[in-house]
PDB file of C-alpha atoms and ligand atoms in Angstrom:
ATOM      1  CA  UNK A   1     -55.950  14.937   0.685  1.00  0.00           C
ATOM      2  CA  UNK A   2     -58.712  16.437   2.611  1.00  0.00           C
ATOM      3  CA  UNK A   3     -58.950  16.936   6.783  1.00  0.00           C
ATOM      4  CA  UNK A   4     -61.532  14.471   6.439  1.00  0.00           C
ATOM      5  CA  UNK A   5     -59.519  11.395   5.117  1.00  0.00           C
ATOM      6  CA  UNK A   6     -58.877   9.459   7.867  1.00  0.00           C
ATOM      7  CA  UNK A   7     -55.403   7.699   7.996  1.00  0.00           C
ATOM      8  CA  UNK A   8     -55.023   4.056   7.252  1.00  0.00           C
ATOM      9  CA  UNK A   9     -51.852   2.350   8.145  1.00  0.00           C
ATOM     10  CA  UNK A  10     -50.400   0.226   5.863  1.00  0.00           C
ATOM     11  CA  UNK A  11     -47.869  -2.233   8.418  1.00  0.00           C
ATOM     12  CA  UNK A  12     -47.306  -1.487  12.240  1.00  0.00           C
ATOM     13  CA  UNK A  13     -45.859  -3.177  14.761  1.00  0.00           C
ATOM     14  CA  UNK A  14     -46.570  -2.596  18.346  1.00  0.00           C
ATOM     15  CA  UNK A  15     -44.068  -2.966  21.533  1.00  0.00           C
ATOM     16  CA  UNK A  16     -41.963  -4.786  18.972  1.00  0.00           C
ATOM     17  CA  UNK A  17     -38.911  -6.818  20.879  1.00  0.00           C
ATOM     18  CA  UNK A  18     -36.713  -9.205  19.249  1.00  0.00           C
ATOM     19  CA  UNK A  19     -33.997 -11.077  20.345  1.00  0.00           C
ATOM     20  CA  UNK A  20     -31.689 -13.096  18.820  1.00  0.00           C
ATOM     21  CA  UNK A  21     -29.455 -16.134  20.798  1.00  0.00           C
ATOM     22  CA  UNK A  22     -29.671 -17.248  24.259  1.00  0.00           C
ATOM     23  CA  UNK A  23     -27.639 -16.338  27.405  1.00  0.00           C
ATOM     24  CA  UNK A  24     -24.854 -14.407  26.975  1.00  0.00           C
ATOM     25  CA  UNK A  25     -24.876 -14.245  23.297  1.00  0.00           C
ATOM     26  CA  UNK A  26     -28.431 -12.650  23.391  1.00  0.00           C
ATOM     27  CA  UNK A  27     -28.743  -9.287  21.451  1.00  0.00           C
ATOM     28  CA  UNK A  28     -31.822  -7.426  21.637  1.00  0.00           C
ATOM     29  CA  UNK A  29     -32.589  -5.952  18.135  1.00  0.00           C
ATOM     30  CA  UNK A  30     -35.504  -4.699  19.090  1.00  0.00           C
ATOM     31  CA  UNK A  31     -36.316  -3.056  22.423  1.00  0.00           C
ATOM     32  CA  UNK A  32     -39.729  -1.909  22.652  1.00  0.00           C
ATOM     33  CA  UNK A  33     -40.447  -0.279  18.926  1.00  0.00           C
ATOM     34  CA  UNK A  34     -43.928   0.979  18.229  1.00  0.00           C
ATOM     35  CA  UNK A  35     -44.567   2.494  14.686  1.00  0.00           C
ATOM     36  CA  UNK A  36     -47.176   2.369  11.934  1.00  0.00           C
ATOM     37  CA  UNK A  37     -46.688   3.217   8.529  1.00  0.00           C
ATOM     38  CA  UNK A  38     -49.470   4.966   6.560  1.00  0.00           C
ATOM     39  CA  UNK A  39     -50.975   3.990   3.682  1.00  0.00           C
ATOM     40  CA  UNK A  40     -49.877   6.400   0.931  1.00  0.00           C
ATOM     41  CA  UNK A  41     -46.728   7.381   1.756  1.00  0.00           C
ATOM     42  CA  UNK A  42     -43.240   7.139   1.322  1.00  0.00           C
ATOM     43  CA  UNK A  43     -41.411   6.396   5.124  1.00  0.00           C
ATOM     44  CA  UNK A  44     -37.678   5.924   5.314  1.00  0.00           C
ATOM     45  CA  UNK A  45     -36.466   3.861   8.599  1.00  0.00           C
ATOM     46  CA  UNK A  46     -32.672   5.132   9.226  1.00  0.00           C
ATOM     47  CA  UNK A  47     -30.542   4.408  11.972  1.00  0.00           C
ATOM     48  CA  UNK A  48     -26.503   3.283  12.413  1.00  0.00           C
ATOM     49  CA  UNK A  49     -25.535   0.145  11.524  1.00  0.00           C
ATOM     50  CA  UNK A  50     -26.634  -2.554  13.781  1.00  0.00           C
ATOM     51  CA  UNK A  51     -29.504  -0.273  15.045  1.00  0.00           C
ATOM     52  CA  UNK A  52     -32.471  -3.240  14.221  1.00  0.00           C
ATOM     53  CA  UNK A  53     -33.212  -1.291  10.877  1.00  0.00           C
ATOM     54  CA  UNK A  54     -33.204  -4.758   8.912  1.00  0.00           C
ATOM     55  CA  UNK A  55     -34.832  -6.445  11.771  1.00  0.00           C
ATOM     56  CA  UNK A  56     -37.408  -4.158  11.957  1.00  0.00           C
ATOM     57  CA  UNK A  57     -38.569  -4.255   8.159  1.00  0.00           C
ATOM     58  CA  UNK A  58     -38.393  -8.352   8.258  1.00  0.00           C
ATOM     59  CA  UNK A  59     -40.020  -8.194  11.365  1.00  0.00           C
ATOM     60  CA  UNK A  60     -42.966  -6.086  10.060  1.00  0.00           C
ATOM     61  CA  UNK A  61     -43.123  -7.528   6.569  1.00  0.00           C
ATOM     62  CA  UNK A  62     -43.601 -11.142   8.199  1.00  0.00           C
ATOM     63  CA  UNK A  63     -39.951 -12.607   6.957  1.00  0.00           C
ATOM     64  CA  UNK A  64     -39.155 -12.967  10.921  1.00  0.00           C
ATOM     65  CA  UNK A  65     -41.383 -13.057  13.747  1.00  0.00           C
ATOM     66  CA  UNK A  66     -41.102 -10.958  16.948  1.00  0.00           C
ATOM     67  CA  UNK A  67     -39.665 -12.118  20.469  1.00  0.00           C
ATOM     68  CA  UNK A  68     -42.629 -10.633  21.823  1.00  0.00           C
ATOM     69  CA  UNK A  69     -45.198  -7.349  20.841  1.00  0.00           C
ATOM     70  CA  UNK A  70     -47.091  -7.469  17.615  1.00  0.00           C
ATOM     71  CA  UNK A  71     -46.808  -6.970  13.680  1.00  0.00           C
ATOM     72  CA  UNK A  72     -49.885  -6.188  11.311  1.00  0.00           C
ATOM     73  CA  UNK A  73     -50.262  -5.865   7.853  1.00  0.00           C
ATOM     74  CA  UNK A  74     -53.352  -3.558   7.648  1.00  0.00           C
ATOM     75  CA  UNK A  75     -55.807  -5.184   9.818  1.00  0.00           C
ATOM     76  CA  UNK A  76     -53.888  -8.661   9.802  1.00  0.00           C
ATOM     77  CA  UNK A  77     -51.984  -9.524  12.874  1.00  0.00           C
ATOM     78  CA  UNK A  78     -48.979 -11.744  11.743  1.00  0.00           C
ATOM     79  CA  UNK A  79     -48.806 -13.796  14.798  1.00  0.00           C
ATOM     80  CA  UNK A  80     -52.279 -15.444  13.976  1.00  0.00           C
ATOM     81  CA  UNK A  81     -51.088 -16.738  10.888  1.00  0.00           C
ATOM     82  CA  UNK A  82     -49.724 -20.109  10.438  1.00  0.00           C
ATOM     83  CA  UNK A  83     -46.481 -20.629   7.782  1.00  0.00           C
ATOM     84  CA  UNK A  84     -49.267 -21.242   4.627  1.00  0.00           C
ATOM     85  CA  UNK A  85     -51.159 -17.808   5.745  1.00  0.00           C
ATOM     86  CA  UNK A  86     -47.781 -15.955   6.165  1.00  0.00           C
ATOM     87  CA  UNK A  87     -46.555 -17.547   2.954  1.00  0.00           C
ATOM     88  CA  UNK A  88     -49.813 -15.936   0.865  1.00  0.00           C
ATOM     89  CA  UNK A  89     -50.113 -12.929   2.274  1.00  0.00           C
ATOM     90  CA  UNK A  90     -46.548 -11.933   1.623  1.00  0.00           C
ATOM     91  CA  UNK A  91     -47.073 -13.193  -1.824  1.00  0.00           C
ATOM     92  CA  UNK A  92     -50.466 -11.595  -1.684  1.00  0.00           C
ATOM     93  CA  UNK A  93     -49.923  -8.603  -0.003  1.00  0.00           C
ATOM     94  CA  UNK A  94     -46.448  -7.540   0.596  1.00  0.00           C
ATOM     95  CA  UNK A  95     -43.331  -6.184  -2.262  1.00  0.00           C
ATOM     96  CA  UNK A  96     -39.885  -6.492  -1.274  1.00  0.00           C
ATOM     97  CA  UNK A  97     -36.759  -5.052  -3.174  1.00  0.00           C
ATOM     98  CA  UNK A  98     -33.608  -5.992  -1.318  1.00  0.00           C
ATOM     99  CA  UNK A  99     -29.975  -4.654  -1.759  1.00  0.00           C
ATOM    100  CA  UNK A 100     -29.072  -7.295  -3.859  1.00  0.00           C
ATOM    101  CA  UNK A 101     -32.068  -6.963  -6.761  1.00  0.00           C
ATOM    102  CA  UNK A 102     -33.040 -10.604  -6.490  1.00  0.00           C
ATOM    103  CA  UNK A 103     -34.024 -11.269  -9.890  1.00  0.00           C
ATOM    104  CA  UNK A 104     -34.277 -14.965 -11.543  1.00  0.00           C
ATOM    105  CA  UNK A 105     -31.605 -14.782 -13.648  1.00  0.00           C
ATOM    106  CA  UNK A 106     -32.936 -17.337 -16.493  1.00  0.00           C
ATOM    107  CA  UNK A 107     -36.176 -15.168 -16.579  1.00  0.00           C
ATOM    108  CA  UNK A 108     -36.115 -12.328 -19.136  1.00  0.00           C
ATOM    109  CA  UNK A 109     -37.093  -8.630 -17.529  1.00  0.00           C
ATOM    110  CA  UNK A 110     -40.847  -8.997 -18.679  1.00  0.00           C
ATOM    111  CA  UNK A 111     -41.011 -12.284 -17.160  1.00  0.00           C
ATOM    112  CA  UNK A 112     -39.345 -10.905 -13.289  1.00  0.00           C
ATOM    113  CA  UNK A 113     -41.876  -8.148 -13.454  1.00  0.00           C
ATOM    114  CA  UNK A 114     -44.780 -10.427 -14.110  1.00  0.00           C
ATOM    115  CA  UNK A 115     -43.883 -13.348 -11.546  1.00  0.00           C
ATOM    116  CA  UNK A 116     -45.972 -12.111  -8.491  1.00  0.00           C
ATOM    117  CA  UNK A 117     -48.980 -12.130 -10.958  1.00  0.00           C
ATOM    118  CA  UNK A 118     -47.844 -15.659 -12.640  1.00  0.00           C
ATOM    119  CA  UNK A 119     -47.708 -17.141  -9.236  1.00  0.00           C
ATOM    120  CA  UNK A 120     -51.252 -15.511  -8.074  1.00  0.00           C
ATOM    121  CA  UNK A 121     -52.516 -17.372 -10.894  1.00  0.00           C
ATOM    122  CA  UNK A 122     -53.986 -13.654 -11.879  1.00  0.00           C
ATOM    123  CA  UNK A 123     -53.203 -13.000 -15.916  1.00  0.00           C
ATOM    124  CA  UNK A 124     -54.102 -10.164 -18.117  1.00  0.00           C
ATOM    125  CA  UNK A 125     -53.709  -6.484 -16.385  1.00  0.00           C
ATOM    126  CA  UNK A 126     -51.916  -6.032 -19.580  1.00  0.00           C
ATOM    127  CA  UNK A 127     -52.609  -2.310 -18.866  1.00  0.00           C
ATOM    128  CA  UNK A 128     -51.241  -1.872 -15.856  1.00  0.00           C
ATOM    129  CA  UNK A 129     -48.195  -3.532 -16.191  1.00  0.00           C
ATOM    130  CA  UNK A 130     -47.458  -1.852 -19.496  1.00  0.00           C
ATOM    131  CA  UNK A 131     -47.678   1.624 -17.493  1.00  0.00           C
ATOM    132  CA  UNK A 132     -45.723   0.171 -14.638  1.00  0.00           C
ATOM    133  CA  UNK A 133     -42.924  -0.930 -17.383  1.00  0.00           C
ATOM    134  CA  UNK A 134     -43.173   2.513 -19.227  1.00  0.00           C
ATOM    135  CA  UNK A 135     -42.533   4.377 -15.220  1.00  0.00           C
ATOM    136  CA  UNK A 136     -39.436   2.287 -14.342  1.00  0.00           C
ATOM    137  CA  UNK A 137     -37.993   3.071 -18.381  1.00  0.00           C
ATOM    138  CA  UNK A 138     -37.547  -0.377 -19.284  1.00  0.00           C
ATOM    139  CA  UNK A 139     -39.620  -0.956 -22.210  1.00  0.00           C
ATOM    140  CA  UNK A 140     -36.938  -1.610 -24.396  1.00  0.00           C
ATOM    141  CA  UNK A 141     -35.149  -4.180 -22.257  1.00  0.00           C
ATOM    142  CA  UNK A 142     -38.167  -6.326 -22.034  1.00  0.00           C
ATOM    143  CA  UNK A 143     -36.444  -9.566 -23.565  1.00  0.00           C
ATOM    144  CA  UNK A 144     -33.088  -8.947 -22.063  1.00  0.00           C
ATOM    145  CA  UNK A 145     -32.176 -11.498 -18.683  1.00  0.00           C
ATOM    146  CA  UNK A 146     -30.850  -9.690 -15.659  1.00  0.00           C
ATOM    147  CA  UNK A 147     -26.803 -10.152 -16.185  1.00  0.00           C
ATOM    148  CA  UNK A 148     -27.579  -7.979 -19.404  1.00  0.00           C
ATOM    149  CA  UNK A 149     -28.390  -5.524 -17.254  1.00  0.00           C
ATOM    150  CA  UNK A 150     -26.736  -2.651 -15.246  1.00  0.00           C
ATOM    151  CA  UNK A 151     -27.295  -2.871 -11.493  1.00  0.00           C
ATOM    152  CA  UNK A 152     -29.396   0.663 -11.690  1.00  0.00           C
ATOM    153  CA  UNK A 153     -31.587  -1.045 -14.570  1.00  0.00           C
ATOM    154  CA  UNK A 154     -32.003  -4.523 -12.211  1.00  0.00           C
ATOM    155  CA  UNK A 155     -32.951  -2.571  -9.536  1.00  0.00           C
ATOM    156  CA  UNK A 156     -35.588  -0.552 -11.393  1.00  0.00           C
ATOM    157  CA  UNK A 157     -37.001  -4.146 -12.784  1.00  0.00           C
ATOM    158  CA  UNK A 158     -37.100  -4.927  -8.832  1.00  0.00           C
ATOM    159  CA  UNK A 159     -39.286  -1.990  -7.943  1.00  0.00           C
ATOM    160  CA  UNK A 160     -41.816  -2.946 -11.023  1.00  0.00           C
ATOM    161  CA  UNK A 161     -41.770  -6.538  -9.631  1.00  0.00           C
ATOM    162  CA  UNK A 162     -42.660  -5.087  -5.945  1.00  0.00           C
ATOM    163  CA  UNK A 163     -45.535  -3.172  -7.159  1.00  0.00           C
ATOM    164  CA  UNK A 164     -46.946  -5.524  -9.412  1.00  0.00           C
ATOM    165  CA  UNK A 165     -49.167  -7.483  -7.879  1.00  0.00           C
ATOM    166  CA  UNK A 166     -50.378  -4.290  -6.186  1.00  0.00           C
ATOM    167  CA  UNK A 167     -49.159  -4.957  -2.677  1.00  0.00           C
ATOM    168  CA  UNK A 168     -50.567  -3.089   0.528  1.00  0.00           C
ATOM    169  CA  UNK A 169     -47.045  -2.035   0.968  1.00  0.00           C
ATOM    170  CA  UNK A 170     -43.173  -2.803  -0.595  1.00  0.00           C
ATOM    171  CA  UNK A 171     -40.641  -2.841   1.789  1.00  0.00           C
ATOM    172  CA  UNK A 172     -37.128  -1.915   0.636  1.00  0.00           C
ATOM    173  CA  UNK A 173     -33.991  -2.744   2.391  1.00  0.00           C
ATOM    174  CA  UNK A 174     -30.737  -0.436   1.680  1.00  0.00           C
ATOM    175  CA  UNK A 175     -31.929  -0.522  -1.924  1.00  0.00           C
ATOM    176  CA  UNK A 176     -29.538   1.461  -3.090  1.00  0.00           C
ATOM    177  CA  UNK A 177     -26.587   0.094  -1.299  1.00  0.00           C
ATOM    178  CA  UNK A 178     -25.164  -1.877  -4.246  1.00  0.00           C
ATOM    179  CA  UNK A 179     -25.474   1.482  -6.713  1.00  0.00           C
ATOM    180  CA  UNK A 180     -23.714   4.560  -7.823  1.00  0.00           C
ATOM    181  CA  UNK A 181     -25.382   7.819  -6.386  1.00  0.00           C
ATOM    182  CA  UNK A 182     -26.775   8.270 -10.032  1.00  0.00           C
ATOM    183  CA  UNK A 183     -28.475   5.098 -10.456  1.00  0.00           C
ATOM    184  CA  UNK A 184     -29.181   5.497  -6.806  1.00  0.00           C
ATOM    185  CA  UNK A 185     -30.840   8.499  -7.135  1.00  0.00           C
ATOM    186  CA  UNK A 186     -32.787   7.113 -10.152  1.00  0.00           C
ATOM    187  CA  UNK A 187     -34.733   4.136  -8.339  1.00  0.00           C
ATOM    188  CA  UNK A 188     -35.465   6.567  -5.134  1.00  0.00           C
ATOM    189  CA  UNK A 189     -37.091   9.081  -7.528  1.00  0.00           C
ATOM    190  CA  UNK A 190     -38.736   5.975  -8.976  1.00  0.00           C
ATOM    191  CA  UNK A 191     -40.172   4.326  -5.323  1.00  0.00           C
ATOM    192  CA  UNK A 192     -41.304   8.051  -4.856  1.00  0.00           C
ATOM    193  CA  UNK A 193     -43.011   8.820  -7.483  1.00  0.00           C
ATOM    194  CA  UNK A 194     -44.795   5.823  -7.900  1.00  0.00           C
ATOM    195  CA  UNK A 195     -46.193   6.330  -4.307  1.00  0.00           C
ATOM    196  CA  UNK A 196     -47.038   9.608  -5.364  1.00  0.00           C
ATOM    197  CA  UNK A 197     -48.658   8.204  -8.755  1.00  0.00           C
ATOM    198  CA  UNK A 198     -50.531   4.986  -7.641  1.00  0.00           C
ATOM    199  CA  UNK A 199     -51.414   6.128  -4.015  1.00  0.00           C
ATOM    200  CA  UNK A 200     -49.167   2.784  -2.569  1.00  0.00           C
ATOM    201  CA  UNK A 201     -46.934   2.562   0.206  1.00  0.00           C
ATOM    202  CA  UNK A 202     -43.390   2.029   0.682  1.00  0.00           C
ATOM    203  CA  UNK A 203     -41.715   1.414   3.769  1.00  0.00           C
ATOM    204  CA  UNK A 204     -37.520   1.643   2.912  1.00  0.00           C
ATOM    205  CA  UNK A 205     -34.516   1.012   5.227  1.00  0.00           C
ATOM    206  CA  UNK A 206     -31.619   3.332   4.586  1.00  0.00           C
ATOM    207  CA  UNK A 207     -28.727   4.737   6.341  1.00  0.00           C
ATOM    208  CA  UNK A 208     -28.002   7.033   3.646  1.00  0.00           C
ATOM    209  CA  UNK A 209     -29.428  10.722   4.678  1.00  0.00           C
ATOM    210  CA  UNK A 210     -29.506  11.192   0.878  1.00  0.00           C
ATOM    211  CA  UNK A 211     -31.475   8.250   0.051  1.00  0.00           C
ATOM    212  CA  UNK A 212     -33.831   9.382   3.099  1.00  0.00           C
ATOM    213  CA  UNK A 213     -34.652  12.813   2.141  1.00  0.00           C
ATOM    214  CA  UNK A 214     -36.294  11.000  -0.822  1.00  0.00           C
ATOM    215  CA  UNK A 215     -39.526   9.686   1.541  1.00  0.00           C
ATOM    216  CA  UNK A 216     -42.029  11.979   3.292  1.00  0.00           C
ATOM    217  CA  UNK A 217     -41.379  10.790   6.536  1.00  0.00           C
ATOM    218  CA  UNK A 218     -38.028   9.725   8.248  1.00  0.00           C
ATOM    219  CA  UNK A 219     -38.094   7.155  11.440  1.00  0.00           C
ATOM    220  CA  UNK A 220     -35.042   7.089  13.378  1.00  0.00           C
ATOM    221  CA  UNK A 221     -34.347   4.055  15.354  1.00  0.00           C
ATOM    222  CA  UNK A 222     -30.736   3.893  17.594  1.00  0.00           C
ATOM    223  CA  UNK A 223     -30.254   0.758  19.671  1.00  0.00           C
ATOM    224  CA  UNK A 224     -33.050  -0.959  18.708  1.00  0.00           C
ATOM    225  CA  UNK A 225     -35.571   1.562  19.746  1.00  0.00           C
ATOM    226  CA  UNK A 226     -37.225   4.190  18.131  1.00  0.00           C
ATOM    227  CA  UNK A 227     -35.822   7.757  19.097  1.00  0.00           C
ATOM    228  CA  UNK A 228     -37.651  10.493  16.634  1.00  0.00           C
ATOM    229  CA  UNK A 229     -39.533  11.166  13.450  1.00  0.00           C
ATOM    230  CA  UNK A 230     -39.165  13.678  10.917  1.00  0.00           C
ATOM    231  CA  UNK A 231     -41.669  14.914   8.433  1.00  0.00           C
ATOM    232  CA  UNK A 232     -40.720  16.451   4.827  1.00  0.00           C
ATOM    233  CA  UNK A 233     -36.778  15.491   5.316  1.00  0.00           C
ATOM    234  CA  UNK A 234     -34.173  17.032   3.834  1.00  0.00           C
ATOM    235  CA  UNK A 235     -30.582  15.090   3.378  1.00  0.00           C
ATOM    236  CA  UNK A 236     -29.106  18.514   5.571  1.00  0.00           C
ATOM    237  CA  UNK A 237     -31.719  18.141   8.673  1.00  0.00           C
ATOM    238  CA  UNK A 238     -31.097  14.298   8.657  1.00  0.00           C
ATOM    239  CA  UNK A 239     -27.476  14.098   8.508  1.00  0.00           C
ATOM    240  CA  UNK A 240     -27.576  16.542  11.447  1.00  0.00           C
ATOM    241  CA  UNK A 241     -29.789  14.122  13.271  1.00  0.00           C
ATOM    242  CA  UNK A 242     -28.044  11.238  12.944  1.00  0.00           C
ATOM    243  CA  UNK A 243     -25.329  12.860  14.102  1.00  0.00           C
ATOM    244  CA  UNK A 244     -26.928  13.566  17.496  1.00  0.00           C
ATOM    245  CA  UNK A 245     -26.873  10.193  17.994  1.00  0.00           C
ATOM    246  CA  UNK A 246     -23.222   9.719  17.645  1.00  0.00           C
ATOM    247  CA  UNK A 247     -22.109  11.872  20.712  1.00  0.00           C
ATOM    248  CA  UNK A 248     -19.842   9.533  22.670  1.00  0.00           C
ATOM    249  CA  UNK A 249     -21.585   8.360  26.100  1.00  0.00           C
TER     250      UNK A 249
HETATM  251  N1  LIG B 301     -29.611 -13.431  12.633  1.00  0.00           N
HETATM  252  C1  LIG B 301     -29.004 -12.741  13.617  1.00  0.00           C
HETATM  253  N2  LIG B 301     -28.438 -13.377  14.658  1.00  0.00           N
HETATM  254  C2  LIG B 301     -27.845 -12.694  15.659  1.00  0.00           C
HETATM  255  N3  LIG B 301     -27.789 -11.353  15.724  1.00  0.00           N
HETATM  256  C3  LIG B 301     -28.349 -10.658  14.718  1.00  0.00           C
HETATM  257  C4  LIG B 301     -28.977 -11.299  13.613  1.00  0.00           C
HETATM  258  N4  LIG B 301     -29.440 -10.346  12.757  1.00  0.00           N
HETATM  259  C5  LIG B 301     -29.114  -9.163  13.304  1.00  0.00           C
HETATM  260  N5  LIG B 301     -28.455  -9.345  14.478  1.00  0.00           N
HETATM  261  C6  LIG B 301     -27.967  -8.285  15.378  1.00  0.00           C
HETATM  262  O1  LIG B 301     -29.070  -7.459  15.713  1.00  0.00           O
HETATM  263  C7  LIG B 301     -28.686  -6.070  15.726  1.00  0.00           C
HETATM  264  C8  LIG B 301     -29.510  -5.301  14.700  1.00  0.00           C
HETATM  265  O2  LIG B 301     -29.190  -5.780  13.395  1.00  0.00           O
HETATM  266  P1  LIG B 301     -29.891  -5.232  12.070  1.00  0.00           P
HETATM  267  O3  LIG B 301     -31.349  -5.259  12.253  1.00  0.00           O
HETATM  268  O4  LIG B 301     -29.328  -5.988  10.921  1.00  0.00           O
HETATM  269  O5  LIG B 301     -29.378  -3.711  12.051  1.00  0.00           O
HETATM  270  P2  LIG B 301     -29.282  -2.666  10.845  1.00  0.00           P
HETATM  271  O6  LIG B 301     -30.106  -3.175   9.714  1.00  0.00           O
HETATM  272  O7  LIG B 301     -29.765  -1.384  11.423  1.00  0.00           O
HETATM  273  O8  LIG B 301     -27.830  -2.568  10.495  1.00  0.00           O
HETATM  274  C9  LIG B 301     -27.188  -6.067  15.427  1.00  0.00           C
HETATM  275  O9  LIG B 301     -26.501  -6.050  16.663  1.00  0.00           O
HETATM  276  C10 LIG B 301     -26.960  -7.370  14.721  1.00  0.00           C
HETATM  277  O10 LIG B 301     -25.646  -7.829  14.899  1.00  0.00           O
HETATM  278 MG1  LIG B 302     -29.592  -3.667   7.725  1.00  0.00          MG
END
């Protein structure tokens, strides 16, 4: 990348607050967070449990909407949209990959990796899906259904699914929490190289300083707010972050 190439972001919110419950009950998730994720890259968000990580990435990917502040999706401001607009441009627009895989169990692999395009109504890019089946390795489960499958080897049909429709950006959330540290450590090599191979963005909740160390950029958020970014992370420097954060008040 040259000086020259200016910076687009991918998703940002802006004086982000949200609260969930009334009165007593309230809890504010979000206090006040203003990031922007850009285009191209690989950002981790990590934080404690119960820091707003989750709320955050729904927040910003247009599954929940803010108390108050604002969420866009490149130049798209979320809170213009009404449920039909939101509904299309995260089909349109945004991957997800969640903890859990979230595959359609009665579909065969080929068929989960295709259903963003099936539902766009778009067909052929025969191409491009072939490559995208030969980066996540699963060209010879094509035909298999999900419960055939290892969680490593759902996850990895997940990530193809995310990307396939070409999205502006795939958010992730913990998407390694339900894997071993090898099959772990095989989709976070995957989400990284394919931002390094197709130029996308990914935008991944973690609170794994492994799992971070994968992206090129770490946000930290504690208590809902947003306390310090880290360039080039390494599992070392962000472990010894976090635990900064963890001195008893
Ligand atoms: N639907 C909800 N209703 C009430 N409180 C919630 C809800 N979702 C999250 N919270 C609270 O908001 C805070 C942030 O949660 P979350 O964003 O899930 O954190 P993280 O992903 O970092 O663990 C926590 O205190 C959590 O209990
Ligand atoms: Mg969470």
């Amino acid at each position: 990348m040259t000086t020259a190439t200016a910076t687009r972001t991918a998703a940002r919110v802006v004086d982000a607050v949200k609260v969930y419950g009334v009165g007593d009950t309230a809890v504010r998730a979000l206090d006040g967070v203003s990031v922007a994720f850009p285009a191209g890259r690989f950002t981790a968000i990590m934080g404690p449990s119960g820091s707003g990580k989750s709320t955050l990435m729904h927040c910003a990917a247009g599954l929940d909407t803010l108390t108050s502040g604002t969420a866009h999706i490149g130049d798209t401001e979320l809170g213009t949209l009404d449920d039909r607009r939101l509904t299309l441009l995260r089909r349109d627009r945004v991957g997800f990959v969640f903890q859990a895989f979230n595959l359609v169990p009665t579909l065969t692999v080929e068929e989960n990796i295709r259903l963003p395009l099936d539902l766009a109504g778009e067909r052929g890019e025969r191409e491009r899906i072939d490559a995208l089946i030969d980066v996540v390795g699963l060209r010879d489960r094509l035909r298999h259904r999900p419960s055939e499958l290892s969680g490593g080897q759902q996850q990895r049909v997940a990530v193809a699914r995310a990307f396939a429709g070409r999205p502006d950006v795939v958010f992730a959330d913990e998407p390694t929490g339900n894997l071993d540290s090898r099959s772990g450590g095989e989709v976070l090599g995957l989400l990284a190289r394919t931002v390094r191979e197709t130029g996308r963005t990914v935008v991944m909740v973690t609170h794994d300083p492994v799992a971070a160390a994968h992206a090129d950029e770490v946000v930290f958020l504690a208590d809902g707010r947003l306390v310090d970014r880290m360039e080039s992370p390494t599992a070392d420097r962000v472990l010894d972050r976090m635990k900064a954060f963890e001195v008893p008040s």
